[in-house]
Amino acid sequence: MVKGGDIPLSDVGGIKLSKLMLGTAQLGISGYGIANRTGEVDARALLDRCAEHGINCFDTALEYGDAELKLGRYFEGKRTPFIVSKLKTDPNLDEAALEKQMNERTETILERLKLRTLPALMIHDPAVLEAYGERVSQVLNRLRRSGLIERAGVSLGANSDEQFARCGRLLHDEIYETVQLPLNLWDRRAVECGALRQFREDGKIVIARSVFLQGLFFRTADGLPEPLGTIAREALAKLGEIAETEGISVAELAMGYVRDTEGVHCLVIGAERPEQIDDNVRLLSGPVLSERARQALETEFRNVPDILITPAMWVQA
């Protein structure tokens, strides 16, 4: 096992964040992820292993079952790590109702996490920004001034390029210090649309998720539900070929690609077993991906079908 303290760190404005941010959907949602075969996980064992490695970043949400409750129980009385939680709001609210709902849901998050101040609160759906515009920013500013949150942000969805086109201008606001977005070997939309460049120039903390595309990269086409299996067959085979040419595993290829992308500070990766955290720390500490491999990936997977990069379109096997 890689020893604790070996986890790479990102220094963002004086804040030292572990490059690996544990995704906690698995802690609260049994069977989460297309590659999950273990069902419910041992939250304490996973969090203990994170502590051994010096992992101080955690991604959660109200929608992740009882994940926040488990984090709250584990960290009660301990130093607060960098916890990012997310909230959604209902559509068609007036300004007063919007602020009331955001306040109430933030307080619920804090109660579940047993915190007085949340390190980072993200808007879970950018459609909220599209619907309410600057009103959301105003409420987030008031939440920060009241001490309920330290910083705010937004989580871009699967169609990150389309969402950025509609609300990217709003994200210039300094209240949005943190941005989460999907980024992996097959999904570079956040890069190609210019979103990642803007966030880098604005000095935002950028968190990449879907690094392993919920484990799809490690499945065989024959084991996938249709039509995903048929559509993924050629892409998975090509991914294996590139990894073999480089003399590395698909996991090393996937991790190295996102880790080495300029402007990415943390990678959200879930786990069902402590050993997976060991493996991910080891992968993060690996050598830089070759330029040959990066070019091969970006050429081969320039335009992949939407179903391959949109988990909501999959049917669980």
PDB file of C-alpha atoms in Angstrom:
ATOM      1  CA  MET A   1       0.000   0.000   0.000  1.00  0.00           C
ATOM      2  CA  VAL A   2       1.160   3.525  -0.764  1.00  0.00           C
ATOM      3  CA  LYS A   3       1.948   5.132   2.562  1.00  0.00           C
ATOM      4  CA  GLY A   4      -0.113   8.000   3.970  1.00  0.00           C
ATOM      5  CA  GLY A   5       1.066  11.425   2.901  1.00  0.00           C
ATOM      6  CA  ASP A   6       2.028  10.200  -0.593  1.00  0.00           C
ATOM      7  CA  ILE A   7      -1.142  11.623  -2.130  1.00  0.00           C
ATOM      8  CA  PRO A   8      -0.362  14.444  -4.602  1.00  0.00           C
ATOM      9  CA  LEU A   9      -1.607  17.871  -3.522  1.00  0.00           C
ATOM     10  CA  SER A  10      -2.945  20.897  -5.382  1.00  0.00           C
ATOM     11  CA  ASP A  11      -2.155  24.321  -3.924  1.00  0.00           C
ATOM     12  CA  VAL A  12      -5.011  26.663  -4.848  1.00  0.00           C
ATOM     13  CA  GLY A  13      -4.768  30.116  -3.334  1.00  0.00           C
ATOM     14  CA  GLY A  14      -2.975  28.743  -0.292  1.00  0.00           C
ATOM     15  CA  ILE A  15      -5.462  25.895   0.166  1.00  0.00           C
ATOM     16  CA  LYS A  16      -3.792  22.488  -0.043  1.00  0.00           C
ATOM     17  CA  LEU A  17      -6.216  19.985  -1.527  1.00  0.00           C
ATOM     18  CA  SER A  18      -5.537  16.319  -2.087  1.00  0.00           C
ATOM     19  CA  LYS A  19      -5.558  15.577  -5.791  1.00  0.00           C
ATOM     20  CA  LEU A  20      -7.959  12.737  -5.060  1.00  0.00           C
ATOM     21  CA  MET A  21     -11.420  13.765  -3.845  1.00  0.00           C
ATOM     22  CA  LEU A  22     -13.460  10.819  -2.633  1.00  0.00           C
ATOM     23  CA  GLY A  23     -16.839  10.634  -4.325  1.00  0.00           C
ATOM     24  CA  THR A  24     -19.357   9.537  -1.717  1.00  0.00           C
ATOM     25  CA  ALA A  25     -22.334   8.462  -3.818  1.00  0.00           C
ATOM     26  CA  GLN A  26     -21.315   4.850  -3.086  1.00  0.00           C
ATOM     27  CA  LEU A  27     -21.536   5.583   0.661  1.00  0.00           C
ATOM     28  CA  GLY A  28     -25.201   6.439   0.445  1.00  0.00           C
ATOM     29  CA  ILE A  29     -26.572   4.710  -2.660  1.00  0.00           C
ATOM     30  CA  SER A  30     -26.307   0.931  -2.776  1.00  0.00           C
ATOM     31  CA  GLY A  31     -25.007  -0.412  -6.088  1.00  0.00           C
ATOM     32  CA  TYR A  32     -24.062   3.006  -7.476  1.00  0.00           C
ATOM     33  CA  GLY A  33     -22.089   2.831 -10.750  1.00  0.00           C
ATOM     34  CA  ILE A  34     -22.272   0.479 -13.698  1.00  0.00           C
ATOM     35  CA  ALA A  35     -19.203  -1.444 -12.462  1.00  0.00           C
ATOM     36  CA  ASN A  36     -20.414  -1.797  -8.847  1.00  0.00           C
ATOM     37  CA  ARG A  37     -20.940  -5.409  -7.831  1.00  0.00           C
ATOM     38  CA  THR A  38     -20.539  -5.080  -4.058  1.00  0.00           C
ATOM     39  CA  GLY A  39     -23.749  -3.292  -3.084  1.00  0.00           C
ATOM     40  CA  GLU A  40     -23.506  -1.403   0.232  1.00  0.00           C
ATOM     41  CA  VAL A  41     -20.004  -0.329   1.211  1.00  0.00           C
ATOM     42  CA  ASP A  42     -18.232   0.025   4.563  1.00  0.00           C
ATOM     43  CA  ALA A  43     -18.099   3.805   4.915  1.00  0.00           C
ATOM     44  CA  ARG A  44     -15.860   3.829   7.992  1.00  0.00           C
ATOM     45  CA  ALA A  45     -13.291   1.554   6.361  1.00  0.00           C
ATOM     46  CA  LEU A  46     -13.168   3.780   3.289  1.00  0.00           C
ATOM     47  CA  LEU A  47     -12.838   6.977   5.328  1.00  0.00           C
ATOM     48  CA  ASP A  48     -10.170   5.439   7.547  1.00  0.00           C
ATOM     49  CA  ARG A  49      -8.154   4.560   4.456  1.00  0.00           C
ATOM     50  CA  CYS A  50      -8.556   8.116   3.166  1.00  0.00           C
ATOM     51  CA  ALA A  51      -7.141   9.398   6.442  1.00  0.00           C
ATOM     52  CA  GLU A  52      -4.144   7.075   6.115  1.00  0.00           C
ATOM     53  CA  HIS A  53      -3.373   8.530   2.708  1.00  0.00           C
ATOM     54  CA  GLY A  54      -3.903  12.161   3.662  1.00  0.00           C
ATOM     55  CA  ILE A  55      -6.980  12.558   1.457  1.00  0.00           C
ATOM     56  CA  ASN A  56      -8.758  15.709   2.662  1.00  0.00           C
ATOM     57  CA  CYS A  57     -11.381  16.270  -0.050  1.00  0.00           C
ATOM     58  CA  PHE A  58     -14.864  14.753  -0.238  1.00  0.00           C
ATOM     59  CA  ASP A  59     -17.707  15.211  -2.708  1.00  0.00           C
ATOM     60  CA  THR A  60     -21.272  14.632  -1.555  1.00  0.00           C
ATOM     61  CA  ALA A  61     -24.855  15.830  -2.051  1.00  0.00           C
ATOM     62  CA  LEU A  62     -28.292  15.800  -0.495  1.00  0.00           C
ATOM     63  CA  GLU A  63     -29.302  13.358  -3.229  1.00  0.00           C
ATOM     64  CA  TYR A  64     -26.676  10.780  -2.216  1.00  0.00           C
ATOM     65  CA  GLY A  65     -28.843   8.935   0.261  1.00  0.00           C
ATOM     66  CA  ASP A  66     -27.296   9.003   3.742  1.00  0.00           C
ATOM     67  CA  ALA A  67     -23.756   9.806   2.548  1.00  0.00           C
ATOM     68  CA  GLU A  68     -23.770  13.193   4.308  1.00  0.00           C
ATOM     69  CA  LEU A  69     -24.915  11.581   7.539  1.00  0.00           C
ATOM     70  CA  LYS A  70     -22.047   9.087   7.409  1.00  0.00           C
ATOM     71  CA  LEU A  71     -19.526  11.850   6.729  1.00  0.00           C
ATOM     72  CA  GLY A  72     -20.967  13.887   9.585  1.00  0.00           C
ATOM     73  CA  ARG A  73     -20.664  11.025  12.066  1.00  0.00           C
ATOM     74  CA  TYR A  74     -17.131  10.196  10.966  1.00  0.00           C
ATOM     75  CA  PHE A  75     -15.712  13.725  11.103  1.00  0.00           C
ATOM     76  CA  GLU A  76     -17.538  14.906  14.221  1.00  0.00           C
ATOM     77  CA  GLY A  77     -14.950  16.278  16.619  1.00  0.00           C
ATOM     78  CA  LYS A  78     -12.195  16.088  13.983  1.00  0.00           C
ATOM     79  CA  ARG A  79     -10.635  18.719  11.775  1.00  0.00           C
ATOM     80  CA  THR A  80     -13.088  19.605   9.001  1.00  0.00           C
ATOM     81  CA  PRO A  81     -11.851  18.441   5.601  1.00  0.00           C
ATOM     82  CA  PHE A  82     -12.691  20.115   2.293  1.00  0.00           C
ATOM     83  CA  ILE A  83     -16.253  18.852   1.872  1.00  0.00           C
ATOM     84  CA  VAL A  84     -18.176  19.864  -1.221  1.00  0.00           C
ATOM     85  CA  SER A  85     -21.922  19.323  -1.077  1.00  0.00           C
ATOM     86  CA  LYS A  86     -24.544  20.180  -3.649  1.00  0.00           C
ATOM     87  CA  LEU A  87     -28.158  21.253  -3.655  1.00  0.00           C
ATOM     88  CA  LYS A  88     -30.981  21.547  -6.128  1.00  0.00           C
ATOM     89  CA  THR A  89     -33.872  23.995  -6.099  1.00  0.00           C
ATOM     90  CA  ASP A  90     -37.401  23.767  -7.406  1.00  0.00           C
ATOM     91  CA  PRO A  91     -38.291  25.621 -10.627  1.00  0.00           C
ATOM     92  CA  ASN A  92     -40.479  28.720 -10.924  1.00  0.00           C
ATOM     93  CA  LEU A  93     -39.890  30.205  -7.477  1.00  0.00           C
ATOM     94  CA  ASP A  94     -40.013  33.898  -6.790  1.00  0.00           C
ATOM     95  CA  GLU A  95     -36.930  35.522  -5.305  1.00  0.00           C
ATOM     96  CA  ALA A  96     -38.077  35.223  -1.697  1.00  0.00           C
ATOM     97  CA  ALA A  97     -39.064  31.559  -2.082  1.00  0.00           C
ATOM     98  CA  LEU A  98     -35.780  30.774  -3.848  1.00  0.00           C
ATOM     99  CA  GLU A  99     -33.727  32.257  -1.026  1.00  0.00           C
ATOM    100  CA  LYS A 100     -35.848  30.511   1.603  1.00  0.00           C
ATOM    101  CA  GLN A 101     -35.417  27.133  -0.068  1.00  0.00           C
ATOM    102  CA  MET A 102     -31.671  27.566  -0.593  1.00  0.00           C
ATOM    103  CA  ASN A 103     -31.261  28.617   3.048  1.00  0.00           C
ATOM    104  CA  GLU A 104     -33.299  25.697   4.343  1.00  0.00           C
ATOM    105  CA  ARG A 105     -31.510  23.116   2.232  1.00  0.00           C
ATOM    106  CA  THR A 106     -28.110  24.527   3.156  1.00  0.00           C
ATOM    107  CA  GLU A 107     -29.040  24.294   6.823  1.00  0.00           C
ATOM    108  CA  THR A 108     -30.157  20.691   6.256  1.00  0.00           C
ATOM    109  CA  ILE A 109     -26.791  19.874   4.691  1.00  0.00           C
ATOM    110  CA  LEU A 110     -24.969  21.461   7.628  1.00  0.00           C
ATOM    111  CA  GLU A 111     -27.094  19.541  10.120  1.00  0.00           C
ATOM    112  CA  ARG A 112     -26.444  16.243   8.347  1.00  0.00           C
ATOM    113  CA  LEU A 113     -22.712  16.933   8.153  1.00  0.00           C
ATOM    114  CA  LYS A 114     -22.624  18.257  11.750  1.00  0.00           C
ATOM    115  CA  LEU A 115     -20.932  21.463  10.570  1.00  0.00           C
ATOM    116  CA  ARG A 116     -21.443  25.142  11.334  1.00  0.00           C
ATOM    117  CA  THR A 117     -19.881  26.222   8.033  1.00  0.00           C
ATOM    118  CA  LEU A 118     -19.734  24.251   4.800  1.00  0.00           C
ATOM    119  CA  PRO A 119     -16.372  24.487   2.979  1.00  0.00           C
ATOM    120  CA  ALA A 120     -18.052  24.553  -0.438  1.00  0.00           C
ATOM    121  CA  LEU A 121     -21.650  24.536  -1.634  1.00  0.00           C
ATOM    122  CA  MET A 122     -22.357  23.805  -5.273  1.00  0.00           C
ATOM    123  CA  ILE A 123     -25.466  24.331  -7.319  1.00  0.00           C
ATOM    124  CA  HIS A 124     -26.208  20.791  -8.472  1.00  0.00           C
ATOM    125  CA  ASP A 125     -27.940  21.744 -11.708  1.00  0.00           C
ATOM    126  CA  PRO A 126     -26.841  24.696 -13.901  1.00  0.00           C
ATOM    127  CA  ALA A 127     -30.438  24.983 -15.098  1.00  0.00           C
ATOM    128  CA  VAL A 128     -30.970  26.876 -11.828  1.00  0.00           C
ATOM    129  CA  LEU A 129     -28.568  29.551 -13.052  1.00  0.00           C
ATOM    130  CA  GLU A 130     -30.297  29.644 -16.407  1.00  0.00           C
ATOM    131  CA  ALA A 131     -33.682  30.064 -14.731  1.00  0.00           C
ATOM    132  CA  TYR A 132     -32.795  32.545 -11.989  1.00  0.00           C
ATOM    133  CA  GLY A 133     -29.617  34.197 -13.250  1.00  0.00           C
ATOM    134  CA  GLU A 134     -27.944  36.617 -10.856  1.00  0.00           C
ATOM    135  CA  ARG A 135     -30.529  35.955  -8.124  1.00  0.00           C
ATOM    136  CA  VAL A 136     -28.730  32.700  -7.339  1.00  0.00           C
ATOM    137  CA  SER A 137     -25.432  34.543  -7.035  1.00  0.00           C
ATOM    138  CA  GLN A 138     -27.011  37.054  -4.662  1.00  0.00           C
ATOM    139  CA  VAL A 139     -28.353  34.306  -2.399  1.00  0.00           C
ATOM    140  CA  LEU A 140     -24.999  32.523  -2.394  1.00  0.00           C
ATOM    141  CA  ASN A 141     -23.284  35.770  -1.432  1.00  0.00           C
ATOM    142  CA  ARG A 142     -25.679  36.163   1.487  1.00  0.00           C
ATOM    143  CA  LEU A 143     -25.052  32.572   2.565  1.00  0.00           C
ATOM    144  CA  ARG A 144     -21.333  33.283   2.548  1.00  0.00           C
ATOM    145  CA  ARG A 145     -21.682  36.547   4.468  1.00  0.00           C
ATOM    146  CA  SER A 146     -23.811  34.775   7.068  1.00  0.00           C
ATOM    147  CA  GLY A 147     -21.047  32.205   7.604  1.00  0.00           C
ATOM    148  CA  LEU A 148     -23.065  29.202   6.439  1.00  0.00           C
ATOM    149  CA  ILE A 149     -20.686  28.539   3.539  1.00  0.00           C
ATOM    150  CA  GLU A 150     -17.051  29.427   2.884  1.00  0.00           C
ATOM    151  CA  ARG A 151     -17.295  29.325  -0.902  1.00  0.00           C
ATOM    152  CA  ALA A 152     -19.782  28.473  -3.615  1.00  0.00           C
ATOM    153  CA  GLY A 153     -19.711  26.815  -6.981  1.00  0.00           C
ATOM    154  CA  VAL A 154     -21.601  24.930  -9.646  1.00  0.00           C
ATOM    155  CA  SER A 155     -21.564  21.375 -10.950  1.00  0.00           C
ATOM    156  CA  LEU A 156     -21.868  21.132 -14.717  1.00  0.00           C
ATOM    157  CA  GLY A 157     -23.816  18.178 -16.045  1.00  0.00           C
ATOM    158  CA  ALA A 158     -23.123  15.656 -18.790  1.00  0.00           C
ATOM    159  CA  ASN A 159     -23.783  18.225 -21.513  1.00  0.00           C
ATOM    160  CA  SER A 160     -21.226  20.600 -20.019  1.00  0.00           C
ATOM    161  CA  ASP A 161     -20.569  22.398 -23.310  1.00  0.00           C
ATOM    162  CA  GLU A 162     -24.227  23.327 -23.821  1.00  0.00           C
ATOM    163  CA  GLN A 163     -24.612  24.434 -20.206  1.00  0.00           C
ATOM    164  CA  PHE A 164     -21.458  26.531 -20.392  1.00  0.00           C
ATOM    165  CA  ALA A 165     -22.749  28.223 -23.540  1.00  0.00           C
ATOM    166  CA  ARG A 166     -25.915  29.231 -21.697  1.00  0.00           C
ATOM    167  CA  CYS A 167     -24.530  30.257 -18.302  1.00  0.00           C
ATOM    168  CA  GLY A 168     -20.775  30.632 -18.686  1.00  0.00           C
ATOM    169  CA  ARG A 169     -20.948  34.421 -18.384  1.00  0.00           C
ATOM    170  CA  LEU A 170     -22.560  34.110 -14.951  1.00  0.00           C
ATOM    171  CA  LEU A 171     -19.691  31.927 -13.759  1.00  0.00           C
ATOM    172  CA  HIS A 172     -17.265  34.848 -14.093  1.00  0.00           C
ATOM    173  CA  ASP A 173     -18.813  36.048 -10.807  1.00  0.00           C
ATOM    174  CA  GLU A 174     -16.245  35.651  -8.032  1.00  0.00           C
ATOM    175  CA  ILE A 175     -18.784  33.872  -5.811  1.00  0.00           C
ATOM    176  CA  TYR A 176     -18.336  30.777  -7.984  1.00  0.00           C
ATOM    177  CA  GLU A 177     -14.912  29.760  -6.691  1.00  0.00           C
ATOM    178  CA  THR A 178     -15.401  26.057  -7.344  1.00  0.00           C
ATOM    179  CA  VAL A 179     -16.545  24.245 -10.477  1.00  0.00           C
ATOM    180  CA  GLN A 180     -17.112  20.542 -11.024  1.00  0.00           C
ATOM    181  CA  LEU A 181     -17.338  19.044 -14.499  1.00  0.00           C
ATOM    182  CA  PRO A 182     -17.130  15.698 -16.307  1.00  0.00           C
ATOM    183  CA  LEU A 183     -13.789  14.969 -17.985  1.00  0.00           C
ATOM    184  CA  ASN A 184     -12.342  11.689 -19.194  1.00  0.00           C
ATOM    185  CA  LEU A 185     -10.742   9.870 -22.110  1.00  0.00           C
ATOM    186  CA  TRP A 186     -13.940   9.988 -24.125  1.00  0.00           C
ATOM    187  CA  ASP A 187     -15.470  13.227 -22.883  1.00  0.00           C
ATOM    188  CA  ARG A 188     -13.481  16.421 -23.543  1.00  0.00           C
ATOM    189  CA  ARG A 189     -16.441  18.753 -24.080  1.00  0.00           C
ATOM    190  CA  ALA A 190     -15.468  21.005 -21.167  1.00  0.00           C
ATOM    191  CA  VAL A 191     -12.058  21.521 -22.775  1.00  0.00           C
ATOM    192  CA  GLU A 192     -13.213  21.931 -26.349  1.00  0.00           C
ATOM    193  CA  CYS A 193     -15.904  24.515 -25.543  1.00  0.00           C
ATOM    194  CA  GLY A 194     -13.424  26.722 -23.674  1.00  0.00           C
ATOM    195  CA  ALA A 195     -14.955  26.214 -20.230  1.00  0.00           C
ATOM    196  CA  LEU A 196     -11.821  24.812 -18.633  1.00  0.00           C
ATOM    197  CA  ARG A 197      -9.728  27.643 -20.054  1.00  0.00           C
ATOM    198  CA  GLN A 198     -12.097  30.273 -18.627  1.00  0.00           C
ATOM    199  CA  PHE A 199     -12.123  28.627 -15.212  1.00  0.00           C
ATOM    200  CA  ARG A 200      -8.337  28.428 -15.210  1.00  0.00           C
ATOM    201  CA  GLU A 201      -8.029  32.107 -16.119  1.00  0.00           C
ATOM    202  CA  ASP A 202     -10.560  33.041 -13.418  1.00  0.00           C
ATOM    203  CA  GLY A 203      -8.544  31.134 -10.808  1.00  0.00           C
ATOM    204  CA  LYS A 204     -11.324  28.715  -9.877  1.00  0.00           C
ATOM    205  CA  ILE A 205     -10.905  25.379  -8.127  1.00  0.00           C
ATOM    206  CA  VAL A 206     -11.695  22.841 -10.845  1.00  0.00           C
ATOM    207  CA  ILE A 207     -12.876  19.379  -9.862  1.00  0.00           C
ATOM    208  CA  ALA A 208     -13.097  16.687 -12.543  1.00  0.00           C
ATOM    209  CA  ARG A 209     -15.467  13.762 -12.185  1.00  0.00           C
ATOM    210  CA  SER A 210     -16.299  10.699 -14.311  1.00  0.00           C
ATOM    211  CA  VAL A 211     -12.572   9.960 -14.635  1.00  0.00           C
ATOM    212  CA  PHE A 212     -13.325   6.250 -15.153  1.00  0.00           C
ATOM    213  CA  LEU A 213     -16.816   6.954 -16.553  1.00  0.00           C
ATOM    214  CA  GLN A 214     -18.431   5.102 -13.635  1.00  0.00           C
ATOM    215  CA  GLY A 215     -16.252   2.088 -14.370  1.00  0.00           C
ATOM    216  CA  LEU A 216     -17.340   1.681 -18.000  1.00  0.00           C
ATOM    217  CA  PHE A 217     -13.708   1.672 -19.143  1.00  0.00           C
ATOM    218  CA  PHE A 218     -13.159  -1.557 -17.199  1.00  0.00           C
ATOM    219  CA  ARG A 219     -16.146  -3.468 -18.555  1.00  0.00           C
ATOM    220  CA  THR A 220     -16.297  -5.749 -21.589  1.00  0.00           C
ATOM    221  CA  ALA A 221     -18.844  -5.011 -24.268  1.00  0.00           C
ATOM    222  CA  ASP A 222     -20.413  -8.456 -23.827  1.00  0.00           C
ATOM    223  CA  GLY A 223     -21.224  -7.655 -20.204  1.00  0.00           C
ATOM    224  CA  LEU A 224     -23.033  -4.400 -20.942  1.00  0.00           C
ATOM    225  CA  PRO A 225     -26.751  -3.833 -21.515  1.00  0.00           C
ATOM    226  CA  GLU A 226     -27.894  -3.061 -25.024  1.00  0.00           C
ATOM    227  CA  PRO A 227     -27.588  -0.868 -26.973  1.00  0.00           C
ATOM    228  CA  LEU A 228     -24.626   0.332 -24.900  1.00  0.00           C
ATOM    229  CA  GLY A 229     -22.665  -2.896 -25.385  1.00  0.00           C
ATOM    230  CA  THR A 230     -22.807  -2.808 -29.180  1.00  0.00           C
ATOM    231  CA  ILE A 231     -21.957   0.884 -29.365  1.00  0.00           C
ATOM    232  CA  ALA A 232     -19.111   0.619 -26.829  1.00  0.00           C
ATOM    233  CA  ARG A 233     -17.449  -2.479 -28.326  1.00  0.00           C
ATOM    234  CA  GLU A 234     -15.162  -0.749 -30.818  1.00  0.00           C
ATOM    235  CA  ALA A 235     -14.260   2.135 -28.478  1.00  0.00           C
ATOM    236  CA  LEU A 236     -13.362  -0.210 -25.614  1.00  0.00           C
ATOM    237  CA  ALA A 237     -11.226  -2.320 -27.939  1.00  0.00           C
ATOM    238  CA  LYS A 238      -9.380   0.757 -29.199  1.00  0.00           C
ATOM    239  CA  LEU A 239      -8.833   1.955 -25.641  1.00  0.00           C
ATOM    240  CA  GLY A 240      -7.224  -1.380 -24.818  1.00  0.00           C
ATOM    241  CA  GLU A 241      -4.988  -1.132 -27.879  1.00  0.00           C
ATOM    242  CA  ILE A 242      -3.693   2.321 -26.908  1.00  0.00           C
ATOM    243  CA  ALA A 243      -2.994   1.157 -23.363  1.00  0.00           C
ATOM    244  CA  GLU A 244      -1.141  -1.908 -24.667  1.00  0.00           C
ATOM    245  CA  THR A 245       0.947   0.249 -27.025  1.00  0.00           C
ATOM    246  CA  GLU A 246       1.941   2.444 -24.074  1.00  0.00           C
ATOM    247  CA  GLY A 247       2.671  -0.556 -21.891  1.00  0.00           C
ATOM    248  CA  ILE A 248       0.256   0.624 -19.192  1.00  0.00           C
ATOM    249  CA  SER A 249      -3.189  -0.333 -17.937  1.00  0.00           C
ATOM    250  CA  VAL A 250      -6.436   1.310 -19.012  1.00  0.00           C
ATOM    251  CA  ALA A 251      -6.703   2.633 -15.449  1.00  0.00           C
ATOM    252  CA  GLU A 252      -3.283   4.324 -15.728  1.00  0.00           C
ATOM    253  CA  LEU A 253      -4.290   5.746 -19.084  1.00  0.00           C
ATOM    254  CA  ALA A 254      -7.579   7.141 -17.762  1.00  0.00           C
ATOM    255  CA  MET A 255      -6.124   8.564 -14.568  1.00  0.00           C
ATOM    256  CA  GLY A 256      -3.051  10.053 -16.199  1.00  0.00           C
ATOM    257  CA  TYR A 257      -5.059  11.777 -18.913  1.00  0.00           C
ATOM    258  CA  VAL A 258      -7.286  13.722 -16.523  1.00  0.00           C
ATOM    259  CA  ARG A 259      -4.620  14.253 -13.857  1.00  0.00           C
ATOM    260  CA  ASP A 260      -2.273  15.853 -16.396  1.00  0.00           C
ATOM    261  CA  THR A 261      -4.895  18.128 -17.969  1.00  0.00           C
ATOM    262  CA  GLU A 262      -3.929  21.736 -17.213  1.00  0.00           C
ATOM    263  CA  GLY A 263      -6.248  23.499 -14.800  1.00  0.00           C
ATOM    264  CA  VAL A 264      -7.624  20.405 -13.019  1.00  0.00           C
ATOM    265  CA  HIS A 265      -7.041  20.473  -9.249  1.00  0.00           C
ATOM    266  CA  CYS A 266      -8.991  17.474  -7.912  1.00  0.00           C
ATOM    267  CA  LEU A 267     -10.355  14.256  -9.361  1.00  0.00           C
ATOM    268  CA  VAL A 268     -13.577  12.875  -7.883  1.00  0.00           C
ATOM    269  CA  ILE A 269     -13.288   9.099  -7.708  1.00  0.00           C
ATOM    270  CA  GLY A 270     -15.564   6.799  -5.768  1.00  0.00           C
ATOM    271  CA  ALA A 271     -14.660   3.484  -4.182  1.00  0.00           C
ATOM    272  CA  GLU A 272     -16.404   0.392  -2.856  1.00  0.00           C
ATOM    273  CA  ARG A 273     -13.369  -1.076  -1.066  1.00  0.00           C
ATOM    274  CA  PRO A 274     -10.365   0.456   0.734  1.00  0.00           C
ATOM    275  CA  GLU A 275      -8.039  -1.327  -1.683  1.00  0.00           C
ATOM    276  CA  GLN A 276      -9.484   0.730  -4.525  1.00  0.00           C
ATOM    277  CA  ILE A 277      -8.393   3.886  -2.724  1.00  0.00           C
ATOM    278  CA  ASP A 278      -4.880   2.424  -2.465  1.00  0.00           C
ATOM    279  CA  ASP A 279      -4.928   1.733  -6.190  1.00  0.00           C
ATOM    280  CA  ASN A 280      -6.154   5.221  -7.070  1.00  0.00           C
ATOM    281  CA  VAL A 281      -3.512   6.903  -4.907  1.00  0.00           C
ATOM    282  CA  ARG A 282      -0.886   4.802  -6.644  1.00  0.00           C
ATOM    283  CA  LEU A 283      -2.258   5.749 -10.054  1.00  0.00           C
ATOM    284  CA  LEU A 284      -2.285   9.437  -9.157  1.00  0.00           C
ATOM    285  CA  SER A 285       1.361   9.203  -8.126  1.00  0.00           C
ATOM    286  CA  GLY A 286       2.363   7.592 -11.413  1.00  0.00           C
ATOM    287  CA  PRO A 287       4.446   9.044 -14.266  1.00  0.00           C
ATOM    288  CA  VAL A 288       3.196  11.729 -16.622  1.00  0.00           C
ATOM    289  CA  LEU A 289       1.267  10.385 -19.611  1.00  0.00           C
ATOM    290  CA  SER A 290       3.279  10.505 -22.826  1.00  0.00           C
ATOM    291  CA  GLU A 291       2.413  13.092 -25.436  1.00  0.00           C
ATOM    292  CA  ARG A 292       2.067  10.236 -27.937  1.00  0.00           C
ATOM    293  CA  ALA A 293      -0.647   8.641 -25.812  1.00  0.00           C
ATOM    294  CA  ARG A 294      -2.470  11.946 -25.294  1.00  0.00           C
ATOM    295  CA  GLN A 295      -2.506  12.654 -29.023  1.00  0.00           C
ATOM    296  CA  ALA A 296      -3.668   9.129 -29.830  1.00  0.00           C
ATOM    297  CA  LEU A 297      -6.555   9.426 -27.375  1.00  0.00           C
ATOM    298  CA  GLU A 298      -7.648  12.854 -28.581  1.00  0.00           C
ATOM    299  CA  THR A 299      -7.499  11.757 -32.217  1.00  0.00           C
ATOM    300  CA  GLU A 300      -9.216   8.401 -31.794  1.00  0.00           C
ATOM    301  CA  PHE A 301     -11.999   9.629 -29.507  1.00  0.00           C
ATOM    302  CA  ARG A 302     -12.643  13.044 -31.022  1.00  0.00           C
ATOM    303  CA  ASN A 303     -16.335  12.363 -31.615  1.00  0.00           C
ATOM    304  CA  VAL A 304     -17.866   9.564 -29.580  1.00  0.00           C
ATOM    305  CA  PRO A 305     -21.612   8.809 -29.477  1.00  0.00           C
ATOM    306  CA  ASP A 306     -23.490  10.642 -26.730  1.00  0.00           C
ATOM    307  CA  ILE A 307     -24.642   7.376 -25.141  1.00  0.00           C
ATOM    308  CA  LEU A 308     -21.033   6.463 -24.291  1.00  0.00           C
ATOM    309  CA  ILE A 309     -20.453   9.613 -22.229  1.00  0.00           C
ATOM    310  CA  THR A 310     -23.921  10.078 -20.737  1.00  0.00           C
ATOM    311  CA  PRO A 311     -24.577   7.612 -17.882  1.00  0.00           C
ATOM    312  CA  ALA A 312     -28.204   8.756 -17.677  1.00  0.00           C
ATOM    313  CA  MET A 313     -28.708   7.099 -21.067  1.00  0.00           C
ATOM    314  CA  TRP A 314     -27.430   3.718 -19.894  1.00  0.00           C
ATOM    315  CA  VAL A 315     -29.581   0.843 -18.710  1.00  0.00           C
ATOM    316  CA  GLN A 316     -27.959  -0.841 -15.717  1.00  0.00           C
ATOM    317  CA  ALA A 317     -26.658  -4.320 -16.407  1.00  0.00           C
TER     318      ALA A 317
END
